[in-house]
Coordinates of C-alpha atoms and ligand atoms in Angstrom, one line a residue:
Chain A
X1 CA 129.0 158.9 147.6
X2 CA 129.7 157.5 151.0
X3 CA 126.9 158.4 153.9
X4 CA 128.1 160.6 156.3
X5 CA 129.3 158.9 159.7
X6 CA 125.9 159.6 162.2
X7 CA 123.5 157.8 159.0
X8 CA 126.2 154.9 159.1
X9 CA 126.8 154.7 163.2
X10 CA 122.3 154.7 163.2
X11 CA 122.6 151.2 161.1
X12 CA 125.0 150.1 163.2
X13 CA 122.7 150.0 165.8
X14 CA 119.6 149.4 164.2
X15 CA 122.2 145.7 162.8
X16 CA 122.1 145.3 166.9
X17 CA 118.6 146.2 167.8
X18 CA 116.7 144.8 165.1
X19 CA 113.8 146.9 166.0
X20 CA 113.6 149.8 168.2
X21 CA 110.2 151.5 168.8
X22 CA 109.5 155.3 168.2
X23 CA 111.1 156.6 171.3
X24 CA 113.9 155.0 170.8
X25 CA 114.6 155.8 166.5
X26 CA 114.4 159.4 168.0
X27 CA 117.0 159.3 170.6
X28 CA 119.1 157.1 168.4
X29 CA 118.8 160.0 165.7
X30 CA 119.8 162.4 168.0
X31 CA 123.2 160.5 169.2
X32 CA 124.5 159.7 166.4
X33 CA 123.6 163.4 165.0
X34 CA 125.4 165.0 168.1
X35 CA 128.4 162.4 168.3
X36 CA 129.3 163.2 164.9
X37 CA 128.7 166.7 165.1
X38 CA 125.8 166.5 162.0
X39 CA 123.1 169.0 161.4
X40 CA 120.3 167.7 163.6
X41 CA 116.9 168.7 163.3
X42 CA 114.4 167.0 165.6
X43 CA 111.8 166.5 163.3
X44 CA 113.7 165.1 160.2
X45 CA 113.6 161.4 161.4
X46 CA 112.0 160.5 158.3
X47 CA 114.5 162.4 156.0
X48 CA 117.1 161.0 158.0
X49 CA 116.4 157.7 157.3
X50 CA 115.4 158.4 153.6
X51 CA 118.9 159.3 153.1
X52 CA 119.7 155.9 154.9
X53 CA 117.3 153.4 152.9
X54 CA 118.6 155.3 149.3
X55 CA 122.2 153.6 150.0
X56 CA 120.6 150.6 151.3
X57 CA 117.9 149.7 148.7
X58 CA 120.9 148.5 146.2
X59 CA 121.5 146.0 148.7
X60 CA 118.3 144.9 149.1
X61 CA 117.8 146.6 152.6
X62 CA 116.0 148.9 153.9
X63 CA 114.8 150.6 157.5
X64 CA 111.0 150.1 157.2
X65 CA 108.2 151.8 159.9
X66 CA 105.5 149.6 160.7
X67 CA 102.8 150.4 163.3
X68 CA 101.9 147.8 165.8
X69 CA 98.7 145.8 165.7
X70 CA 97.9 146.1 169.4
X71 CA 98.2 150.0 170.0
X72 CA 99.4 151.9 166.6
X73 CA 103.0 152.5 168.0
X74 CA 105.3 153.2 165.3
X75 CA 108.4 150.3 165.2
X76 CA 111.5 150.9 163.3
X77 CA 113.4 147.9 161.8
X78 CA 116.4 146.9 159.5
X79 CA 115.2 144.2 157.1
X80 CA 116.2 142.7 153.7
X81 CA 113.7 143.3 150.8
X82 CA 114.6 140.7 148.9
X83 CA 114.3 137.8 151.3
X84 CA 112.5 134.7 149.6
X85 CA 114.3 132.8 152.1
X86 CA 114.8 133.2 156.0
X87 CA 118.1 134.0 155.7
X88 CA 118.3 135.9 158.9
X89 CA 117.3 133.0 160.6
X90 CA 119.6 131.0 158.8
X91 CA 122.4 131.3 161.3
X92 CA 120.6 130.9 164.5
X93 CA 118.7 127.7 163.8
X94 CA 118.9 124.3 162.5
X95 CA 117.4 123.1 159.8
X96 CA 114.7 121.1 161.6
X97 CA 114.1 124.1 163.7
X98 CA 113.8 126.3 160.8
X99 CA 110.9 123.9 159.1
X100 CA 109.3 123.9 162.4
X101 CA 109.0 127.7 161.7
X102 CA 107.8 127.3 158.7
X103 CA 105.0 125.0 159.5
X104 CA 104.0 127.2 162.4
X105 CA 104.2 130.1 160.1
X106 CA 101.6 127.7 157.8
X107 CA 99.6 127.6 160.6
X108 CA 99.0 131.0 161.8
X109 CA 98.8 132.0 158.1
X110 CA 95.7 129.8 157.8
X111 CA 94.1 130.5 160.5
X112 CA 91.4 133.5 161.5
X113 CA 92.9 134.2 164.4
X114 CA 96.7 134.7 163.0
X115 CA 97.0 132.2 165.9
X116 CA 98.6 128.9 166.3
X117 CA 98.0 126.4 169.5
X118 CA 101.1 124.9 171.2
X119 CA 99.1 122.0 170.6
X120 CA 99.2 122.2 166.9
X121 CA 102.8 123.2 166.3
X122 CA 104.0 120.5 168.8
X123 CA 102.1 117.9 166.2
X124 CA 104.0 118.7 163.5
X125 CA 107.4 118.3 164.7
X126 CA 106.8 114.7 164.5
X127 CA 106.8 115.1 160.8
X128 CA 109.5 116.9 160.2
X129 CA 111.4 116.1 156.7
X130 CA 114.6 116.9 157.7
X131 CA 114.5 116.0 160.8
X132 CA 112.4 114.7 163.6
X133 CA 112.1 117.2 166.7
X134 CA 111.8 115.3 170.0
X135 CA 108.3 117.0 172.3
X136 CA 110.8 118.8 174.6
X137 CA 112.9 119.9 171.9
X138 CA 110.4 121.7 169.7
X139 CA 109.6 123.0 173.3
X140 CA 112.8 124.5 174.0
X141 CA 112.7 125.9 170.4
X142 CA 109.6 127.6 170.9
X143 CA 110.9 129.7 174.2
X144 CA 113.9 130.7 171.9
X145 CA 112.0 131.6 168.8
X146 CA 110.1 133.6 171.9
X147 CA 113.1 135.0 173.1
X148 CA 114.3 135.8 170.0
X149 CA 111.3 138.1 169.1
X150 CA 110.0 136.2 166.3
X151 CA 107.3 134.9 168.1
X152 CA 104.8 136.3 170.8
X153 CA 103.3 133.9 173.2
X154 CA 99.9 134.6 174.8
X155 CA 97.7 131.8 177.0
X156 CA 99.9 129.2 174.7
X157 CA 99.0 130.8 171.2
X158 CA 101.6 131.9 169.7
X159 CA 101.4 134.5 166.8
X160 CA 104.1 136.6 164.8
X161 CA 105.9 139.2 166.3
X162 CA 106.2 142.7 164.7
X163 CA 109.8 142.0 164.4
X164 CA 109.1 139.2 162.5
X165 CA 106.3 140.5 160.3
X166 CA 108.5 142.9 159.5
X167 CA 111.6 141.3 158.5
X168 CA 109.2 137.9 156.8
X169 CA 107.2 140.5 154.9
X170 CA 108.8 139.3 151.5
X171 CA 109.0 136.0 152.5
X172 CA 105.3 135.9 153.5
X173 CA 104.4 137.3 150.1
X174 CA 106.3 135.4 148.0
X175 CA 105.1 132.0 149.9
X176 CA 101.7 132.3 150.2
X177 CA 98.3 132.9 148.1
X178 CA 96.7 136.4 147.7
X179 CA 93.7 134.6 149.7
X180 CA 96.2 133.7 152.8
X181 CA 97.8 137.1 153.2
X182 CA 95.7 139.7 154.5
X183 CA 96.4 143.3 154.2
X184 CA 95.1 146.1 155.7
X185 CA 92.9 148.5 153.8
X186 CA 93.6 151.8 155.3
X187 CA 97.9 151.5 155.8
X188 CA 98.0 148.7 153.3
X189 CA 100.6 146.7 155.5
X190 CA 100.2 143.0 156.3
X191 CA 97.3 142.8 158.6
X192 CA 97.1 139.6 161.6
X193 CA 95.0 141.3 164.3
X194 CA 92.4 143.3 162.7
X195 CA 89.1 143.8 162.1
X196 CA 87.3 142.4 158.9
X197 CA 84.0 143.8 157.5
X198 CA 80.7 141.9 158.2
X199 CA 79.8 141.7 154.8
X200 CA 80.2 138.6 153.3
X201 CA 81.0 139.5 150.2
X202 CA 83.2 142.4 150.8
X203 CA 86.8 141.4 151.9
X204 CA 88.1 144.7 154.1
X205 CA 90.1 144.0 157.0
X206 CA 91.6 147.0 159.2
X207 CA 93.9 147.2 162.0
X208 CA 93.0 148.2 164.7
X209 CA 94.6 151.1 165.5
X210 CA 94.5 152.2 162.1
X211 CA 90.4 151.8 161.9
X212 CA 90.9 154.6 165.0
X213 CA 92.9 156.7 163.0
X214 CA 90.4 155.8 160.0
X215 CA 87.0 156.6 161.9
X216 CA 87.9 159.4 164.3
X217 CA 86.7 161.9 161.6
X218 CA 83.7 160.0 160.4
X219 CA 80.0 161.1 161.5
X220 CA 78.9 157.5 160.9
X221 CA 80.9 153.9 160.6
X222 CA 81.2 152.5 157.3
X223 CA 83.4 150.1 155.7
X224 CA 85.7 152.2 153.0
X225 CA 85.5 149.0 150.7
X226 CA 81.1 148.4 150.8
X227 CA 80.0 151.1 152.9
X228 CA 78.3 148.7 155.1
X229 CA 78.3 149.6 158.7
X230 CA 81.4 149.0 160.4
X231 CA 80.5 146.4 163.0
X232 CA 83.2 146.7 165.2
X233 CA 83.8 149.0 168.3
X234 CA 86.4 151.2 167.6
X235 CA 87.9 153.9 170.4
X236 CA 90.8 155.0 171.4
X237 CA 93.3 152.8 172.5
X238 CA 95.3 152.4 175.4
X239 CA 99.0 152.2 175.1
X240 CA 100.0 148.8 176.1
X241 CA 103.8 148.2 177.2
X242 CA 103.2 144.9 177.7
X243 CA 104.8 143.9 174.1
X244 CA 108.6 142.8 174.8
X245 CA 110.6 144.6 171.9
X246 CA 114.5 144.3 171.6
Chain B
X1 CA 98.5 118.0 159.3
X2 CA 101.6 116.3 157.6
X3 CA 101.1 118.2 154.6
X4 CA 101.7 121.7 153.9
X5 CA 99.1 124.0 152.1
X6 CA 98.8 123.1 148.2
X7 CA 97.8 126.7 147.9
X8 CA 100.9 128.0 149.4
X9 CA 103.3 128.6 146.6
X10 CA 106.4 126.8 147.5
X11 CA 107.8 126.6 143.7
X12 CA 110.8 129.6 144.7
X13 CA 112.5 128.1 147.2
X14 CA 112.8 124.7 145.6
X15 CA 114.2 126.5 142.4
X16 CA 116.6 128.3 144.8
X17 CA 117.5 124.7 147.0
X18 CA 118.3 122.9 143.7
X19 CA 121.6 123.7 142.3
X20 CA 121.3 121.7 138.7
X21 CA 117.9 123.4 138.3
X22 CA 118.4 126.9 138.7
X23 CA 122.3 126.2 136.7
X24 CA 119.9 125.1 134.1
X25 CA 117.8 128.1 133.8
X26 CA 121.0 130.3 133.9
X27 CA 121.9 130.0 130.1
X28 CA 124.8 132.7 130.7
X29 CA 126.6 130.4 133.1
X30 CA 128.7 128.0 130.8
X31 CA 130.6 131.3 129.5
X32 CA 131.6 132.7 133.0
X33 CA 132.9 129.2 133.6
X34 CA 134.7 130.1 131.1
X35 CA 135.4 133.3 131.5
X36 CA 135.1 134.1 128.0
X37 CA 131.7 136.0 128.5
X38 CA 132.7 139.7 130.3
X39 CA 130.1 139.9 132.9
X40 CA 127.2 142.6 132.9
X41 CA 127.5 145.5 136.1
X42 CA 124.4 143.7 137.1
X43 CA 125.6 140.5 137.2
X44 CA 128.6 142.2 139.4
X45 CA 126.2 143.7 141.4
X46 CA 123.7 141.2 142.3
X47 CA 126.8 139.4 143.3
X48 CA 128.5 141.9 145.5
X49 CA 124.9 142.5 147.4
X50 CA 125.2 138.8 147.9
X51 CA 128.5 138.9 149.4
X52 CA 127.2 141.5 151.7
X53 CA 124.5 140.0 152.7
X54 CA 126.8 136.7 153.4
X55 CA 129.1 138.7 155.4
X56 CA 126.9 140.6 157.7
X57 CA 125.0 137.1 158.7
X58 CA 128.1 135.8 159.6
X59 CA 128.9 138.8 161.5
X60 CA 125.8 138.3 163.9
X61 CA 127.7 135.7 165.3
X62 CA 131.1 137.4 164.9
X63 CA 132.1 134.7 162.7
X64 CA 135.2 135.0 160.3
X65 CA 134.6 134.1 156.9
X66 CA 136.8 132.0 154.6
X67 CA 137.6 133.0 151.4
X68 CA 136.8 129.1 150.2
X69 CA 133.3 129.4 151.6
X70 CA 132.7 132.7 149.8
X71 CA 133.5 131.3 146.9
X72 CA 131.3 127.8 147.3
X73 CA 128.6 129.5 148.7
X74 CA 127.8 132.8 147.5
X75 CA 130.4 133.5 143.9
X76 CA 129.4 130.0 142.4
X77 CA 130.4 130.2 139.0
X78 CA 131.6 133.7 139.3
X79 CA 134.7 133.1 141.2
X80 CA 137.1 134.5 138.5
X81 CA 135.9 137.6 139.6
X82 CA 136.2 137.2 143.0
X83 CA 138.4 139.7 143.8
X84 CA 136.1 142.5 141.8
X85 CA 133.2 141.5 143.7
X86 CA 135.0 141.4 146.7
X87 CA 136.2 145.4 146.1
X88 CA 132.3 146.1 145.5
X89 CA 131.8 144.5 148.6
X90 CA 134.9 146.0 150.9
X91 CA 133.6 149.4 149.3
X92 CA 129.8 149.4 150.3
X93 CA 131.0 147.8 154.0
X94 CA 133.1 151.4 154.3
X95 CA 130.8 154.0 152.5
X96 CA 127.4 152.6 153.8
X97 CA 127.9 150.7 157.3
X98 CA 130.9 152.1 158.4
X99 CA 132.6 148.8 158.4
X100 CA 135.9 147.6 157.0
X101 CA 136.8 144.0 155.9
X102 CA 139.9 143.2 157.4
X103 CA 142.1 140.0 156.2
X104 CA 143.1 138.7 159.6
X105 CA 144.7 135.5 158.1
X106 CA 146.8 135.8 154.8
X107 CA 147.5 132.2 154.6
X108 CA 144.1 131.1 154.3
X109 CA 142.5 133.8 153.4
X110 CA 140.1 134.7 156.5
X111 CA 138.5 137.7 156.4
X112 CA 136.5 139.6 159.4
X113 CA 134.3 142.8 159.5
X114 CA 135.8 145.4 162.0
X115 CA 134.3 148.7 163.1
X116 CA 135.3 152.3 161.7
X117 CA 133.3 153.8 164.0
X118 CA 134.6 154.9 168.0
X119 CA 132.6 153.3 170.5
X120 CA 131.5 156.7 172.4
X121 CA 129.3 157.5 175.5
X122 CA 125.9 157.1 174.9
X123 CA 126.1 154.1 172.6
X124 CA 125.7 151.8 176.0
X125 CA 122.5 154.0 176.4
X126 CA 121.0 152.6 173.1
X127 CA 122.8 149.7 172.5
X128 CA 122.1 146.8 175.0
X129 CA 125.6 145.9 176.5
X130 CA 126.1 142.6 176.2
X131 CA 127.7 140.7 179.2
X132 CA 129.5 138.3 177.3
X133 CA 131.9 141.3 176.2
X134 CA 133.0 141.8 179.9
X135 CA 134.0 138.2 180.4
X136 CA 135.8 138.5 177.1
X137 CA 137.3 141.9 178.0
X138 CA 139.0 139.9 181.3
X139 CA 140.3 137.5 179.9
X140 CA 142.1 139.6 177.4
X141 CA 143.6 142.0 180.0
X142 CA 144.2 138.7 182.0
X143 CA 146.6 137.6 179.0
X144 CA 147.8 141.0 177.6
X145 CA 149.1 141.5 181.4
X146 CA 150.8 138.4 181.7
X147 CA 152.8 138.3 178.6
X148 CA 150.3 137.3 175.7
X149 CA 150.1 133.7 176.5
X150 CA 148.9 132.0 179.8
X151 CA 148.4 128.4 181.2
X152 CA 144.1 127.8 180.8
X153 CA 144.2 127.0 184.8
X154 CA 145.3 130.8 185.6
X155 CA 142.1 132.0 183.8
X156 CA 139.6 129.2 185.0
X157 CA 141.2 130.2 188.6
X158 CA 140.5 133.8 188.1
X159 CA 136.7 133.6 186.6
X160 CA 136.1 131.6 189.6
X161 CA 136.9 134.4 192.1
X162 CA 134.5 136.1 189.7
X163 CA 131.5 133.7 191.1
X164 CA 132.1 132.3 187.6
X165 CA 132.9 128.7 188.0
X166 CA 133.8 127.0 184.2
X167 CA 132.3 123.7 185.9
X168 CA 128.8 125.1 186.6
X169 CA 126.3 126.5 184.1
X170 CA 125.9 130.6 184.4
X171 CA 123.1 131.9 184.8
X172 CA 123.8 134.2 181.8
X173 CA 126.7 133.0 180.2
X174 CA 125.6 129.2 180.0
X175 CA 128.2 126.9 179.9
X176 CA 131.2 129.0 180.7
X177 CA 133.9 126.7 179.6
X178 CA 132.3 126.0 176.0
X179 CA 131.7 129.5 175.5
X180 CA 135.5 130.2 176.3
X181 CA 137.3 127.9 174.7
X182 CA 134.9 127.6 171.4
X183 CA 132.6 130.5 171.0
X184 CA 135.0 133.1 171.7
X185 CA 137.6 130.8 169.9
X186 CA 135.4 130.6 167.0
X187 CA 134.9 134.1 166.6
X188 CA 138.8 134.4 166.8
X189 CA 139.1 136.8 170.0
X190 CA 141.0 133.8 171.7
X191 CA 143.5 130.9 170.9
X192 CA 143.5 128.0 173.1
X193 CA 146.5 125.8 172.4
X194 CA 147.6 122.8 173.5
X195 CA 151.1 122.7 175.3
X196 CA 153.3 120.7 173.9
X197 CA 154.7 117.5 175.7
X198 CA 151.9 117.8 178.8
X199 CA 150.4 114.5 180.3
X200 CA 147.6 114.7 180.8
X201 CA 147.3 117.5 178.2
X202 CA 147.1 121.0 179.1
X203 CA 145.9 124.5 177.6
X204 CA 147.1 127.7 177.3
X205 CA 145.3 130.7 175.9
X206 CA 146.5 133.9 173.9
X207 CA 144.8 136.5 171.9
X208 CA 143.4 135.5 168.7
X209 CA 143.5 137.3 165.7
X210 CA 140.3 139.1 165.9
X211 CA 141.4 140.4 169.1
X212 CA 144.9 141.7 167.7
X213 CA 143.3 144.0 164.9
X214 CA 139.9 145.0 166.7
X215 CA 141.2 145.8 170.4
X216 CA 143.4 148.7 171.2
X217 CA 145.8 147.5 173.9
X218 CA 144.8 150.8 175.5
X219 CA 141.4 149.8 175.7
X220 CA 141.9 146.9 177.4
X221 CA 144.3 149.2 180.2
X222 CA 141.0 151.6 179.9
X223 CA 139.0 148.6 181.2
X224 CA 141.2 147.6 184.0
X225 CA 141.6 150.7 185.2
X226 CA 138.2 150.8 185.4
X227 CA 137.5 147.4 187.0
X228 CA 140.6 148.4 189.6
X229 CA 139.1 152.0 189.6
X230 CA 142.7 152.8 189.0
X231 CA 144.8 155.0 186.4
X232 CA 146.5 153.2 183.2
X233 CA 149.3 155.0 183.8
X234 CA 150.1 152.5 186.9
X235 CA 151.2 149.7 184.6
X236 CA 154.0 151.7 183.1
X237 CA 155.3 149.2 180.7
X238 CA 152.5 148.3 179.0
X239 CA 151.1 151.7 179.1
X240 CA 153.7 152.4 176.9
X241 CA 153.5 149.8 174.6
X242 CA 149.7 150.2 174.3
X243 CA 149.8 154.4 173.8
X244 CA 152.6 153.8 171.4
X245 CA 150.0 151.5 169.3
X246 CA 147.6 153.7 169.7
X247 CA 149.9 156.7 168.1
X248 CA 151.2 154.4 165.4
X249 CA 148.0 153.4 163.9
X250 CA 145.4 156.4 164.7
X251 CA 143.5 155.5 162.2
X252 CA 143.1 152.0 163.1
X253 CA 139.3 151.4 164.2
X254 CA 139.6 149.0 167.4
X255 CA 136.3 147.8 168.5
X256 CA 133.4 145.9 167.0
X257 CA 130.0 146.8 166.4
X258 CA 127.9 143.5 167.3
X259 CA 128.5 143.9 170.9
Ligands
ZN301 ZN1 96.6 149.2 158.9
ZN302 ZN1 83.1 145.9 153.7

């Protein structure tokens, strides 16, 4: 059974966009309901896209909601499930560039911060094995990869975009240890930016925004995992534009 | 620093990089080589996802696809079946993205992904419009106007009362010339032929055969009456040709999706 026209012109778009944030999944929905003339209800966004992600799970694709780290915004994107590989890099970059990725994507994984120094990922194109990277090169690479929105840039420490996380989900999984990825206890979703527990011993880490959502309800702070106290302010936060999202 | 993780497990993707290996581990392949073996619906499928997947990559960059690369890098062993996975593949680009896969060179088997889908209002809205579209949409009219083929000098002449010189890098379109004469090449919306028997050696451009099946000739007099702020109609002649197109092939989707 084909999907009618407004489910197929709404991945169209989203093959475009990449990733479009709440706002913009809703007035999508809505044009492609009202161009086609489909039955459009406002809040069936979900079901909508249900309908999509059934036709495109046999391809190994899917429309998948993630909330951003920074203020809980809800993000839309297109991505392939079963990508052990970057292959939606694969076009855009070189093969040099795309180990340079790779190591950077090493880097941030290993680090507490989710972080990696321009310092850092500017050392390692030198030892490239497929090919060296010259300083300004792996410079100019960096702005793209920027540009691109599969990186985010801040104070010169760049980290993963939510774009990226995203689309590299199954790529990050696949590559790395259980120890190296960390998830978030409350949405389960791979975690960067988050708070982790002060016990030792116990291993929760929470977004941000989700330990919000998590603690708005709860007389007193404890960690879901050891019910130690939560050690980390949590309030509302402020809705920050600042992220660039194509 | 030089190394990567030890931790990180890195086994998957050299399975995937080395061909022998992963031929190796396949113990089914030596009967589709030999075509003895009738192939499982899984085996068809995995394949046909593949293909898609291949396709819409290339499509990012609106590049057409050979049917030679298809077959080295995505069927492999399996290209006996080509033309079943192909189907699987022409069928899930029509009832799931809207898409068609259209043969635009019989000879050597090129085939690009078009758009069943009308471009309508409101798309712009959503869809970022890119500006490398309304260079390409000149030149086209620029050609379609003057007969279908045109010396490169009338088109470099014309961008240039645009404020886009080919000799200078644009601020948003780079290096004009390469993207003319290869990117758009490339992607087949243009041809850019030599002329025979010219010293030094000179160019000429027409419409390429991306161009021919995804843009309605009454698009492109849609877009200059818009640029002129002027009605089709005024260029009789080729309003005729192009509504006459237009009635002859309803059906025939004429714009891409990627831009
Ligand atoms: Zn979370
Ligand atoms: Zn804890």
């Amino acid at each position: 059974m084909a999907l009618g026209e407004g489910h197929q012109r709404f991945i169209q778009t989203m093959m475009v966009r990449g990733i479009v944030n709440e706002q913009d999944a809703k007035t999508l929905h809505r044009h492609c309901c009202e161009v086609h003339r489909e039955h459009y209800v406002s809040d069936k966004l979900e079901e909508f896209i249900q309908v999509i992600n059934s036709k495109l799970e046999p391809m190994n694709m899917r429309i998948r909601t993630r909330s951003s780290e920074d203020d809980g915004t809800q993000y839309f994107a297109l991505v392939n499930t079963a990508n052990t590989e970057l292959t939606r890099m694969s076009s855009d970059y070189a093969d040099n560039e795309l180990e340079l990725f790779r190591r950077t994507l090493d880097l941030i994984m290993t680090s507490d911060s989710s972080t990696a120094s321009s310092t850092d990922i500017l050392n390692s194109a030198d030892s490239l094995q497929t090919r060296k990277l010259t300083k300004s090169a792996a410079e100019c690479l960096l702005k793209r990869l920027v540009f691109d929105d599969w990186l985010v840039e801040k104070r010169g420490d760049y980290s993963l975009s939510t774009r990226c996380v995203m689309e590299m989900e199954p790529y990050i999984r696949t590559m790395y240890d259980e120890e190296q990825v960390k998830v978030c206890s409350v949405c389960h979703c791979l975690a960067f930016k988050c708070q982790i527990c002060a016990n030792p011993l116990c291993t929760v880490k929470i977004h941000y925004p989700c330990a919000v959502k998590y603690f708005k309800k709860k007389p007193i702070q404890k960690c879901p995992g050891c019910s130690e106290l939560w050690p980390n302010k949590v309030r509302e936060c402020r809705q920050s534009g600042s992220q660039r999202h194509r | 620093m030089t190394h990567r993780k030890s931790s990180a497990k890195r086994s998957a993707s050299v399975m995937e990089e080395d061909d022998d290996d992963s031929r190796l581990t396949q113990p089914s392949t030596s009967q589709v080589q030999k075509g003895t073996e009738k192939l499982t619906k899984a085996q068809i499928d995995e394949k046909t996802t593949e293909l898609v997947q291949y396709f819409l990559v290339k499509d990012q960059k609106k590049l057409p696809v050979r049917r030679a690369e298809i077959v080295k890098n995505v069927l492999k062993e399996y290209k006996n079946v080509f033309q079943e996975i192909m189907n699987g593949a022409q069928q899930r680009f029509e009832q799931v993205f809207g898409l068609k896969v259209v043969e635009i060179d019989a000879k050597n088997h090129v085939y690009i992904l078009i758009n069943k889908l009308e471009p309508v209002e409101g798309d712009q809205r959503i869809n970022s419009s890119n500006p490398k579209t309304g260079l390409l949409f000149v030149i086209l009219s620029l050609v379609y106007m003057k007969g279908g083929v045109i010396p490169e000098g009338l088109v470099w002449n014309t961008l240039k009362k645009m404020q886009v010189d080919p000799g200078e890098k644009h601020q948003e379109f780079g290096d004009v010339k390469k993207l003319v004469t290869d990117e758009f090449v490339r992607q087949r919306y243009l041809e850019y032929t030599k002329i025979p028997h010219t010293e030094p050696v000179k160019y000429e451009f027409s419409w390429g055969q991306r161009a021919e099946v995804e843009i309605s000739k009454l698009k492109i007099l849609k877009f200059l009456g818009e640029l002129h702020n002027q009605d089709p109609q005024r260029w009789s002649q080729q309003y005729k040709e192009a509504t006459g197109q237009a009635s002859a092939s309803m059906s025939q989707p004429s714009t891409s999706t990627q831009r």
